[in-house]
CSV table of C-alpha atoms in Angstrom, one decimal:
chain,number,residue,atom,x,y,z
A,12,UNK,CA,128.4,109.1,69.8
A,13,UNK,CA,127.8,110.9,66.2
A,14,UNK,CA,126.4,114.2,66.1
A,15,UNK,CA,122.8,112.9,65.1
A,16,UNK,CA,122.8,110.4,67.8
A,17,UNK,CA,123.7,113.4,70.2
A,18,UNK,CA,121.0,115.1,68.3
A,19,UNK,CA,118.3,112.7,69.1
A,20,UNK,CA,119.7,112.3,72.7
A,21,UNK,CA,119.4,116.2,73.5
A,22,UNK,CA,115.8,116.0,71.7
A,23,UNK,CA,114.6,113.5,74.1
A,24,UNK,CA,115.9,115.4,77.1
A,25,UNK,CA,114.2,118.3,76.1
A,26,UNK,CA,111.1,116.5,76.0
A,27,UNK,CA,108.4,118.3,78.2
A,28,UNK,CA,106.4,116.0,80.4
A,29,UNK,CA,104.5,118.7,82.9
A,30,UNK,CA,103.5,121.7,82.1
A,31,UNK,CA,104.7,123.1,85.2
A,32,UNK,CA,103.6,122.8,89.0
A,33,UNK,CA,101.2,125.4,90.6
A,34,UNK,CA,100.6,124.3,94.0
A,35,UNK,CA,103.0,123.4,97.2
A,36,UNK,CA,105.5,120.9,96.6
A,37,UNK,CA,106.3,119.1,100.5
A,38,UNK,CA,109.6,118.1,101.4
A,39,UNK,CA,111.9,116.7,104.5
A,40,UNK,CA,112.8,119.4,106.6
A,41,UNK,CA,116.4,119.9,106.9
A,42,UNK,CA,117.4,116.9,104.8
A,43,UNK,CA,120.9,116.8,104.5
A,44,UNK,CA,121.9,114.2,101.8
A,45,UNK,CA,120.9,113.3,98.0
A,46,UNK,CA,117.7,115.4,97.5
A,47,UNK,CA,116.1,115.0,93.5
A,48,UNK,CA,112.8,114.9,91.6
A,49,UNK,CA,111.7,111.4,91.3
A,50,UNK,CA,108.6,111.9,89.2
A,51,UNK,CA,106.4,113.6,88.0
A,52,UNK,CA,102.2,111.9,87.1
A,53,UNK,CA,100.6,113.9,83.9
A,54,UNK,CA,100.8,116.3,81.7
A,55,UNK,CA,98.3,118.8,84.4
A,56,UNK,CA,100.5,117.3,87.2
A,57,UNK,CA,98.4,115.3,89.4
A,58,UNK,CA,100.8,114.0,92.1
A,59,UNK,CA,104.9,115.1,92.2
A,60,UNK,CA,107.3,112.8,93.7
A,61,UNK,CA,111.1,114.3,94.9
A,62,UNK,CA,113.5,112.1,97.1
A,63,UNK,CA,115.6,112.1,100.1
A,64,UNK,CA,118.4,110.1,100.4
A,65,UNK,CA,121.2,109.8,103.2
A,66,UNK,CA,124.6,109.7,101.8
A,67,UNK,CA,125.4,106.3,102.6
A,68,UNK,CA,122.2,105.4,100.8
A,69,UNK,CA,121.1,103.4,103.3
A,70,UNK,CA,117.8,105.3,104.0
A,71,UNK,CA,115.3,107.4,102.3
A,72,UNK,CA,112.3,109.2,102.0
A,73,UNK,CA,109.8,109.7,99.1
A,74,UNK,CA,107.1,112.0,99.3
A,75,UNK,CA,104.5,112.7,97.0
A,76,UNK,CA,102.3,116.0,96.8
A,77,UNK,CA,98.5,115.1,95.1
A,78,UNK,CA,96.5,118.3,94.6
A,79,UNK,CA,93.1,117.6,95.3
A,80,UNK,CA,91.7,119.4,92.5
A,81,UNK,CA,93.9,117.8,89.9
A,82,UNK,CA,94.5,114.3,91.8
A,83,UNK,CA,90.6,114.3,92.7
A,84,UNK,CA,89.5,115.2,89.2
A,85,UNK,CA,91.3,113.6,87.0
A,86,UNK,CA,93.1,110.5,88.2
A,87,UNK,CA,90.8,109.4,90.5
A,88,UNK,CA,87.4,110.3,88.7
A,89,UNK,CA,85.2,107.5,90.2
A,90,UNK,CA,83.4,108.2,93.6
A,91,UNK,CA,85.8,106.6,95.6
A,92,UNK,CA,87.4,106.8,99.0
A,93,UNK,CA,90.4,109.2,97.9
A,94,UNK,CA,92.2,108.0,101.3
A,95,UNK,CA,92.3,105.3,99.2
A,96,UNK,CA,92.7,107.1,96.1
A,97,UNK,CA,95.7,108.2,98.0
A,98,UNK,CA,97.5,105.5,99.8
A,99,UNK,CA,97.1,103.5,96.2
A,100,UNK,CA,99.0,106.6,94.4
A,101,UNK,CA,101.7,105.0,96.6
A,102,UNK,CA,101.1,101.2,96.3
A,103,UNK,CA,104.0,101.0,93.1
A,104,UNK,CA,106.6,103.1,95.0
A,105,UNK,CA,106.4,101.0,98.1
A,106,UNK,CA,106.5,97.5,96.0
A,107,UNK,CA,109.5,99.0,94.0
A,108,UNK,CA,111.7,99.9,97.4
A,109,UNK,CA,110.8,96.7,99.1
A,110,UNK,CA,113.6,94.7,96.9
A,111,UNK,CA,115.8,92.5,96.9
A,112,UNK,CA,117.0,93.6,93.6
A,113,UNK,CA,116.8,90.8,91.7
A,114,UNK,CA,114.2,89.1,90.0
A,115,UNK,CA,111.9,87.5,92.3
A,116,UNK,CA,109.8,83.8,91.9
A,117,UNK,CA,106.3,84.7,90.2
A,118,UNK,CA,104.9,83.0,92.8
A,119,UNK,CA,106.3,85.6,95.7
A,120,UNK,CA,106.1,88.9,93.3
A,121,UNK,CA,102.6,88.2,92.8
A,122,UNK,CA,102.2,87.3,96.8
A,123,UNK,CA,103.5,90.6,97.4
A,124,UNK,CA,101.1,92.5,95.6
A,125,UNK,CA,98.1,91.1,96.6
A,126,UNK,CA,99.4,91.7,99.8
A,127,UNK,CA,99.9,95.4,99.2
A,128,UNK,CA,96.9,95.9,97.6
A,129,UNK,CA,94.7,94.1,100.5
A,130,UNK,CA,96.5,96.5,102.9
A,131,UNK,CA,95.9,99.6,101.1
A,132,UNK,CA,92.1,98.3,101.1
A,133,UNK,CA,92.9,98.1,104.8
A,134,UNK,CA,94.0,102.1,105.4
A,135,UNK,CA,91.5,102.9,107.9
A,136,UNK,CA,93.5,100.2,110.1
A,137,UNK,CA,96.7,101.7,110.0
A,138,UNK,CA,99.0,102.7,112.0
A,139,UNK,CA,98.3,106.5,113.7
A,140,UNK,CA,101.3,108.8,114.1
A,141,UNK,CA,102.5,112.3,113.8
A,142,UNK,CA,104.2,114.5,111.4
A,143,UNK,CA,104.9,118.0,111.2
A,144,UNK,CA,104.0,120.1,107.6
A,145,UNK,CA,105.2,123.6,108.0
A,146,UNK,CA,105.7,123.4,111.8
A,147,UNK,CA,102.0,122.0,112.4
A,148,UNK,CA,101.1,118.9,114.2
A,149,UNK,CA,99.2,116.8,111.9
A,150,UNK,CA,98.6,112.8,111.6
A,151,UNK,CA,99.2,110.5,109.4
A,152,UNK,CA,98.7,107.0,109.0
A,153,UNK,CA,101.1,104.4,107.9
A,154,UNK,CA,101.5,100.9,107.0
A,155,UNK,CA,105.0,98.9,107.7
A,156,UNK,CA,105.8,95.7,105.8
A,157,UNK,CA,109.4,94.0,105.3
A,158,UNK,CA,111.8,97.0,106.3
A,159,UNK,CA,109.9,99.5,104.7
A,160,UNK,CA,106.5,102.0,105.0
A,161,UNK,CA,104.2,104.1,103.5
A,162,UNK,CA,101.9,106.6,104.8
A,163,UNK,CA,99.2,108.9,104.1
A,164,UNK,CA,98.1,112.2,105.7
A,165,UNK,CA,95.0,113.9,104.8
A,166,UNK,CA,94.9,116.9,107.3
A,167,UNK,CA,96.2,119.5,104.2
A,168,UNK,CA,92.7,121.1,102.3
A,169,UNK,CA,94.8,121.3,99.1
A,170,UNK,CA,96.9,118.4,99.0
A,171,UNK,CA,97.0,114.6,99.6
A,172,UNK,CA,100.3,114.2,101.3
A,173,UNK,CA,101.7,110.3,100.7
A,174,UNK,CA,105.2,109.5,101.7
A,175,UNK,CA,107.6,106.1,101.3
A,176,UNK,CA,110.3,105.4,103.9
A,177,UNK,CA,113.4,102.4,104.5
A,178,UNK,CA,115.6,103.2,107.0
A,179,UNK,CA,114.1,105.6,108.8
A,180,UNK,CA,111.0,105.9,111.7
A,181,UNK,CA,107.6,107.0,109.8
A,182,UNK,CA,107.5,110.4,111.5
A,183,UNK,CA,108.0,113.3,109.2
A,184,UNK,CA,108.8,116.9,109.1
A,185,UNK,CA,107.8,118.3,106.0
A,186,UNK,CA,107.8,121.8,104.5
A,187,UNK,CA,107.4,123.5,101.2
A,188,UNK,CA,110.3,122.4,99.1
A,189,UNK,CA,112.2,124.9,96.7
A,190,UNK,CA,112.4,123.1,93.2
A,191,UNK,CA,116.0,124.6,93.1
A,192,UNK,CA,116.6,122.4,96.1
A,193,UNK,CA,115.6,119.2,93.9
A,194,UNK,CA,117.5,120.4,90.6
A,195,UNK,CA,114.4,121.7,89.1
A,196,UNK,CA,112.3,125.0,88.8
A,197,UNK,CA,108.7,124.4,89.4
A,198,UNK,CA,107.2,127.5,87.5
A,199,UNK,CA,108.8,126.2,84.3
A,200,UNK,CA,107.6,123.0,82.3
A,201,UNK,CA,109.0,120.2,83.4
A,202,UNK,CA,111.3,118.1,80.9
A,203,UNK,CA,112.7,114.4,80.8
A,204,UNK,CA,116.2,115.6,82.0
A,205,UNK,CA,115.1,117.0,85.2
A,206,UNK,CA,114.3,112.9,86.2
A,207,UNK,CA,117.7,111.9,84.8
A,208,UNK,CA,120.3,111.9,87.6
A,209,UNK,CA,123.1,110.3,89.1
A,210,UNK,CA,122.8,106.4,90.6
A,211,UNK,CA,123.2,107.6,94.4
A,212,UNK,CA,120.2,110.1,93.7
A,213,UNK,CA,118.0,107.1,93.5
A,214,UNK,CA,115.8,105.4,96.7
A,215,UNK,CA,117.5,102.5,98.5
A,216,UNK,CA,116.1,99.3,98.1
A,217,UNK,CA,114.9,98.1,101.6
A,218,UNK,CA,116.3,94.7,101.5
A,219,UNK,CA,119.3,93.1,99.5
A,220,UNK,CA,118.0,89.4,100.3
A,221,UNK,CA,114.3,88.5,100.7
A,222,UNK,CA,112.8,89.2,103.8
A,223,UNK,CA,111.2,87.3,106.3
A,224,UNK,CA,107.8,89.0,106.0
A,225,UNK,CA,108.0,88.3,102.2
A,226,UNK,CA,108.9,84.9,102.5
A,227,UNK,CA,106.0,84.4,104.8
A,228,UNK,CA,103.5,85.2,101.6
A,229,UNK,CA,104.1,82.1,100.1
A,230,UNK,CA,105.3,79.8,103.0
A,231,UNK,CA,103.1,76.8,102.8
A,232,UNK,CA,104.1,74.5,105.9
């Protein structure tokens, strides 16, 4: 690599993206393995994602921390259920962990997402269960589909809490992260190279072949 290519490179990783989180970022309590920032949605930060991963990578959490007053106000505008609002925030990251990864049929990938999207529709019917945020008993609910969940818990008056799970049961123990913990500082503007990071710091796909559930979309006999 030339010097303007690394030039260019370095520019691009200093590219800010947030201006910097002001409210409670929720965790995994505990979490031993892989822990990074996963994303981060708008400029005036209207839902940050950070990651767990076991070191085996065969299981991992996601969870996302909406502010209400950003979230509410400026991603989600309409009058709208924000339940909804919510449990759609996570509608991608759930579809991305199902896997296999590899392409699928048009047919099946389209399948799935109607499927999704008629569940998240559904998120009064969920599933009820508990988590813990800061050592209080609160409930979520959550939705399981083809090795993998996502749930949504609505009991914080400043934040949407939304979380995306393979491997693992969908009962959580959260608490207010430390961005040092995730390889980032919160206070500070946010920039392109606090997402780059190493393969392992990445969620584990759910399946490696299809699964059954998924297959069932499209099953026609």
């Amino acid at each position: 690599m030339d010097g303007i290519q690394a030039d260019r490179l370095d520019n691009f990783r200093e590219q800010e993206i947030a201006s910097g989180v002001g409210f409670p970022v929720y965790g995994v309590t505990g979490w031993s393995g892989w822990k990074w920032l996963d994303s981060v949605d708008g400029y005036n930060t209207g839902a940050v994602w950070i990651g767990h991963a076991t070191r085996d990578r065969q299981a991992g959490v996601l969870v996302g921390t909406l502010p209400r007053d950003t979230f509410d106000r400026e991603f989600w505008p309409e009058n709208r259920d924000r339940q909804e609002a919510a449990a759609m925030a996570a509608r991608d990251q759930f579809i991305n962990v199902l896997g296999p990864p590899m392409p699928l049929p048009e047919n099946l990938g389209n399948a799935i997402v109607e499927h999704v999207d008629h569940q998240v529709n559904r998120h009064a019917a969920w599933k009820q269960v508990g988590w813990t945020v800061e050592g209080t008993e609160s409930s979520a609910k959550v939705y399981e589909f083809a090795g993998a969940w996502m749930g949504i818990s609505e009991e914080l008056p400043h934040a949407h809490l939304v979380a995306v799970g393979v491997g693992l049961p969908p009962v959580l123990d959260l608490y207010k992260a430390r961005g040092e913990w995730y390889g980032v500082d919160f206070a500070a503007p946010i920039r392109i190279r606090h997402l780059q990071r190493r393969p392992e710091k990445a969620m584990p796909y759910a399946n490696e072949s299809l699964h059954a559930e998924q297959l069932a979309l499209v099953r026609t006999e």
